[in-house]
Tab-separated table of C-alpha atoms and ligand atoms in Angstrom:
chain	number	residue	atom	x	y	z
A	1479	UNK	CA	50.982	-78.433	-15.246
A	1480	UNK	CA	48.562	-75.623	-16.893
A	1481	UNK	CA	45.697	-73.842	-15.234
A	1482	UNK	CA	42.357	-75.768	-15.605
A	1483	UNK	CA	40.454	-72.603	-15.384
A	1484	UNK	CA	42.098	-71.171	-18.290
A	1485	UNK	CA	41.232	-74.605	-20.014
A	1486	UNK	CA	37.617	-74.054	-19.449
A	1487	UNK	CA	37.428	-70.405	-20.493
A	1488	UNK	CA	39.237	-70.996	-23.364
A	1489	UNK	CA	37.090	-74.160	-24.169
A	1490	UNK	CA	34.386	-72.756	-23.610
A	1491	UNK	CA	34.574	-69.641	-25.716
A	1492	UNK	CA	36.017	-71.874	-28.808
A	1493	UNK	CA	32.559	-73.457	-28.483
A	1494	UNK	CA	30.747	-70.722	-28.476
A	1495	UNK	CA	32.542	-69.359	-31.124
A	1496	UNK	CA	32.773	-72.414	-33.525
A	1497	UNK	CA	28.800	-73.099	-32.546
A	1498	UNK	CA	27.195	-75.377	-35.200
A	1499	UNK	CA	30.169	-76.312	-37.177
A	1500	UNK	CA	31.305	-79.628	-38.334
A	1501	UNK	CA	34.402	-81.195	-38.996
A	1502	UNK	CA	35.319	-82.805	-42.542
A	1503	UNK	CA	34.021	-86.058	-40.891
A	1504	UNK	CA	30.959	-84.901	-39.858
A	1505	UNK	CA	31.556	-84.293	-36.040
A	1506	UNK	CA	31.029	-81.198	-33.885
A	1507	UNK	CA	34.278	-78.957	-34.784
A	1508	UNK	CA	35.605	-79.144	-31.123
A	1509	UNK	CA	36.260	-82.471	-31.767
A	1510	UNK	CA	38.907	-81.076	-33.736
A	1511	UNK	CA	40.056	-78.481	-31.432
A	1512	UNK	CA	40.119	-80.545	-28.408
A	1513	UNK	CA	42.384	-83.426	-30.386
A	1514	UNK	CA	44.963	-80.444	-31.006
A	1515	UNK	CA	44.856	-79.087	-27.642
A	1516	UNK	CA	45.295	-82.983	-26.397
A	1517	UNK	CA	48.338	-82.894	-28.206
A	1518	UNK	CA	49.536	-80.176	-26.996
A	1519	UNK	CA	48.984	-80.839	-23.243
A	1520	UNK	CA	50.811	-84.407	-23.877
A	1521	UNK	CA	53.948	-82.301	-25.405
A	1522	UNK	CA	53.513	-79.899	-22.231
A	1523	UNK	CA	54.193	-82.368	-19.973
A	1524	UNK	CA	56.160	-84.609	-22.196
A	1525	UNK	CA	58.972	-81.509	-22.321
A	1526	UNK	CA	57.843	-80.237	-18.453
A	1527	UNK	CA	57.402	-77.312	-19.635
A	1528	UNK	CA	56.587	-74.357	-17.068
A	1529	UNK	CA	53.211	-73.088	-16.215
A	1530	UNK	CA	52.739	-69.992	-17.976
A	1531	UNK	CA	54.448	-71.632	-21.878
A	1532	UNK	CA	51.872	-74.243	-21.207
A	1533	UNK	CA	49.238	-71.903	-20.441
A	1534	UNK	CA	49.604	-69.953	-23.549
A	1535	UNK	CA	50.311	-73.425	-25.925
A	1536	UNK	CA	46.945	-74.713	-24.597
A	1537	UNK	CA	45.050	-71.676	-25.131
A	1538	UNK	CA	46.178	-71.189	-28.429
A	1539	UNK	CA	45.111	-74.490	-29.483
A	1540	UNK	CA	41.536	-74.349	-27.724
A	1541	UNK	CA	41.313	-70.949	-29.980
A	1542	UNK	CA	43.173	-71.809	-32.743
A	1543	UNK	CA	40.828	-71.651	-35.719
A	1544	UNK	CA	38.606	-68.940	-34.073
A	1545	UNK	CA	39.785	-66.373	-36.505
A	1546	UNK	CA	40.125	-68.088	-39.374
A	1547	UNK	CA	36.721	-69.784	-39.072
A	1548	UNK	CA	34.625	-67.615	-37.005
A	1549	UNK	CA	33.657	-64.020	-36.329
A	1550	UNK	CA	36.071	-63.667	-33.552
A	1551	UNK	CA	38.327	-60.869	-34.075
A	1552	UNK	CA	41.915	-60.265	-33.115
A	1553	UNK	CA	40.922	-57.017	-30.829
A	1554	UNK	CA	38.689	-59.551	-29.100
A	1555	UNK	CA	41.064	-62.210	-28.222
A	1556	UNK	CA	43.590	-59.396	-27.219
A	1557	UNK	CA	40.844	-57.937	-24.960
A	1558	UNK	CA	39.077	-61.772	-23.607
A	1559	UNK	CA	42.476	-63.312	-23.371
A	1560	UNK	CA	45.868	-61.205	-23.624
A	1561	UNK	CA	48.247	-59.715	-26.274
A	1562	UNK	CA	50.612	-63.402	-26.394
A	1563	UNK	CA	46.920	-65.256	-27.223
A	1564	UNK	CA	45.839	-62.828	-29.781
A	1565	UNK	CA	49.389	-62.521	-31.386
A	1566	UNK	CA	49.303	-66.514	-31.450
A	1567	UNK	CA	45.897	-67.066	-32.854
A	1568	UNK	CA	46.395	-64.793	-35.680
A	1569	UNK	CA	49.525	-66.415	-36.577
A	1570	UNK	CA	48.328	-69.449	-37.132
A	1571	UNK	CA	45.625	-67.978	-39.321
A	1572	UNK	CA	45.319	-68.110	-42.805
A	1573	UNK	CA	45.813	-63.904	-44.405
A	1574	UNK	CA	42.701	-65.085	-46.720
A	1575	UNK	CA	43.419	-61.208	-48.626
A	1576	UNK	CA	46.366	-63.695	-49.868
A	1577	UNK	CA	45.274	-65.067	-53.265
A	1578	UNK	CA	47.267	-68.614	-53.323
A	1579	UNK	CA	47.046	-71.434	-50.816
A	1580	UNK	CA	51.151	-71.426	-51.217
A	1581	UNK	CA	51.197	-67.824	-50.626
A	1582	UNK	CA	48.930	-68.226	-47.535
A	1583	UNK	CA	50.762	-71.136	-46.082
A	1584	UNK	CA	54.533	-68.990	-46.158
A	1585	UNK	CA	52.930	-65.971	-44.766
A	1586	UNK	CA	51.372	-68.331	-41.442
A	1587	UNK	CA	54.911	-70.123	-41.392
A	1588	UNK	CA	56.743	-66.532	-41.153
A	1589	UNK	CA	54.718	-65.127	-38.433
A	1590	UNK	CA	54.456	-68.516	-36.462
A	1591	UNK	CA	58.566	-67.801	-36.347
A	1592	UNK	CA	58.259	-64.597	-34.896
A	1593	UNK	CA	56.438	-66.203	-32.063
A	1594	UNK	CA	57.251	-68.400	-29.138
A	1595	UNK	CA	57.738	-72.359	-28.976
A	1596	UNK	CA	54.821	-72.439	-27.494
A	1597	UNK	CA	52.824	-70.976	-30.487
A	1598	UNK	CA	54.851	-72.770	-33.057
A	1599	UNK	CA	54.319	-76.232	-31.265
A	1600	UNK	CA	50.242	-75.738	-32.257
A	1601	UNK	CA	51.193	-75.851	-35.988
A	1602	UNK	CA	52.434	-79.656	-35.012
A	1603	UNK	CA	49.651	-80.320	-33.173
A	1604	UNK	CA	47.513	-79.504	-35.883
A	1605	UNK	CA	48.447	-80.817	-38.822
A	1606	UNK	CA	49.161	-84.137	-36.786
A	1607	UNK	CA	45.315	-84.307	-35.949
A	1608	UNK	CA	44.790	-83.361	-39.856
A	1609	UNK	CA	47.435	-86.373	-40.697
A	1610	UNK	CA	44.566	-88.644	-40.630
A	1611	UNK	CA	42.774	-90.792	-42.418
A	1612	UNK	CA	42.189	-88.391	-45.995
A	1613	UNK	CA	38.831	-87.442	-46.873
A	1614	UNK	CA	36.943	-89.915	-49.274
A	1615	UNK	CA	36.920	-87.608	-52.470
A	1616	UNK	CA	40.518	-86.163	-52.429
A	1617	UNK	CA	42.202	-87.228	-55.014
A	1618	UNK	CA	46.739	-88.415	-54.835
A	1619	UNK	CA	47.888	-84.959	-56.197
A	1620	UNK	CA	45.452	-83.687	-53.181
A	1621	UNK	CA	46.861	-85.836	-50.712
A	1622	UNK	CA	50.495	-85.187	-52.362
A	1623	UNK	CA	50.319	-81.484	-51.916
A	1624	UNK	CA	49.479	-82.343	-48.230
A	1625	UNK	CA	51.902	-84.435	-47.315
A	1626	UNK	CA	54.398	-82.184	-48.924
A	1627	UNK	CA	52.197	-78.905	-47.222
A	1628	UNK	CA	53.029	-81.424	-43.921
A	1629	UNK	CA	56.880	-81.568	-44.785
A	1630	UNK	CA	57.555	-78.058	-45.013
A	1631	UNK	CA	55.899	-77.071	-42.024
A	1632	UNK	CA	58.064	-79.585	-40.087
A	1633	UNK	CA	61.535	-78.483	-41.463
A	1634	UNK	CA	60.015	-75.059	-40.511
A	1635	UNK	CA	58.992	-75.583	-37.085
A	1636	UNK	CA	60.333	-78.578	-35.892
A	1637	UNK	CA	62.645	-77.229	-33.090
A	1638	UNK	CA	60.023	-75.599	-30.985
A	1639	UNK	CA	59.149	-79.353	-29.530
A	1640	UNK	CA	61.043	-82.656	-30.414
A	1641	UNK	CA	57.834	-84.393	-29.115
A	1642	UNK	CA	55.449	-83.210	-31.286
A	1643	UNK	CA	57.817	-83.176	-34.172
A	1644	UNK	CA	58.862	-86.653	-33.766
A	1645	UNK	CA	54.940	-87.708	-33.816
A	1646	UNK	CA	54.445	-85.229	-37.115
A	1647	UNK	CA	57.422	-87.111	-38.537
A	1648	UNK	CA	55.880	-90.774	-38.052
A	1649	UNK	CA	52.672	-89.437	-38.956
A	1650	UNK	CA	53.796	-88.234	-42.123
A	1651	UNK	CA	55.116	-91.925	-43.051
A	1652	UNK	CA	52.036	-93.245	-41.744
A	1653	UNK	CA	49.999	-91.173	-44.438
A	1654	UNK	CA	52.058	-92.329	-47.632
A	1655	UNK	CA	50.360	-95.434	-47.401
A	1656	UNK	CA	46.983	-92.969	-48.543
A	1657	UNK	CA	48.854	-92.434	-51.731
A	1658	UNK	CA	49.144	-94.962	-54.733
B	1373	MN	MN1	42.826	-76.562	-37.047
């Protein structure tokens, strides 16, 4: 179980936060945030895990994007939310002062290390709602890098939930068929 108040607040400040913005499809951006945060709340029960992990998993994946794609700070989240939530969000944020997207991408995967399970386990969650159907105009080396993008952050976090790492592994065979 996980507190549904926590699920609101956290909801609804992610909407606030993400306002008018769209996903790659076209829809209202929390469509994207609640499909991780679905995820997540399956692999929370899936692994029964306690109350207070779940808490923080689910609130980190309501907020997820929030720094990387909105004007919410880190001293906000640490002051709206706690220290574990602010710690997690920026983690899975993109450093953009980082010039490459390689560069970018080893810097998220070393600080989602140095956090909990619980933080790590949103990484999953993401990039199996990204594991979709690719947008029209990428091209294979596009989807390529992706899939490989999707490999490394599996060997990387794969033991902070067998759930969600199982469903990023079929998902990742599911996409080759994208790729001539
Ligand atoms: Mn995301």
């Amino acid at each position: 179980m996980f507190c549904q108040e926590n699920y609101i607040k956290a909801l609804e400040y992610a909407a606030n936060a993400h306002g008018e913005q769209k996903t790659p499809k076209g829809l209202p951006y929390m469509v994207h945030v609640t499909s991780v945060a679905m995820e997540v709340i399956n692999a929370c029960e899936n692994s029964k895990l306690e109350i207070e992990k779940s808490n923080l998993a689910i609130s980190c994946a309501l907020l997820h994007d929030v720094i990387e794609d909105t004007n919410i700070t880190y001293d906000e989240l640490y002051v709206d939310f706690s220290e574990a939530v602010a710690n997690g969000v920026e983690a899975l944020s993109k450093d953009k002062s980082l010039k490459s997207k390689q560069e970018q991408m080893k810097r998220s995967i070393e600080m989602l290390l140095e956090q909990p399970y619980e933080v790590q386990m949103v990484k999953l969650a993401d990039r199996i709602t990204n594991l979709s159907i690719p947008p029209e105009h990428w091209d294979n080396d596009k989807k390529k890098t992706y899939l490989k993008e999707a490999s490394f952050i599996l060997s990387c976090l794969k033991n902070s939930n067998i759930y969600l790492s199982q469903r990023l592994e079929e998902k990742i065979e599911d996409y080759k068929k994208n790729i001539e």
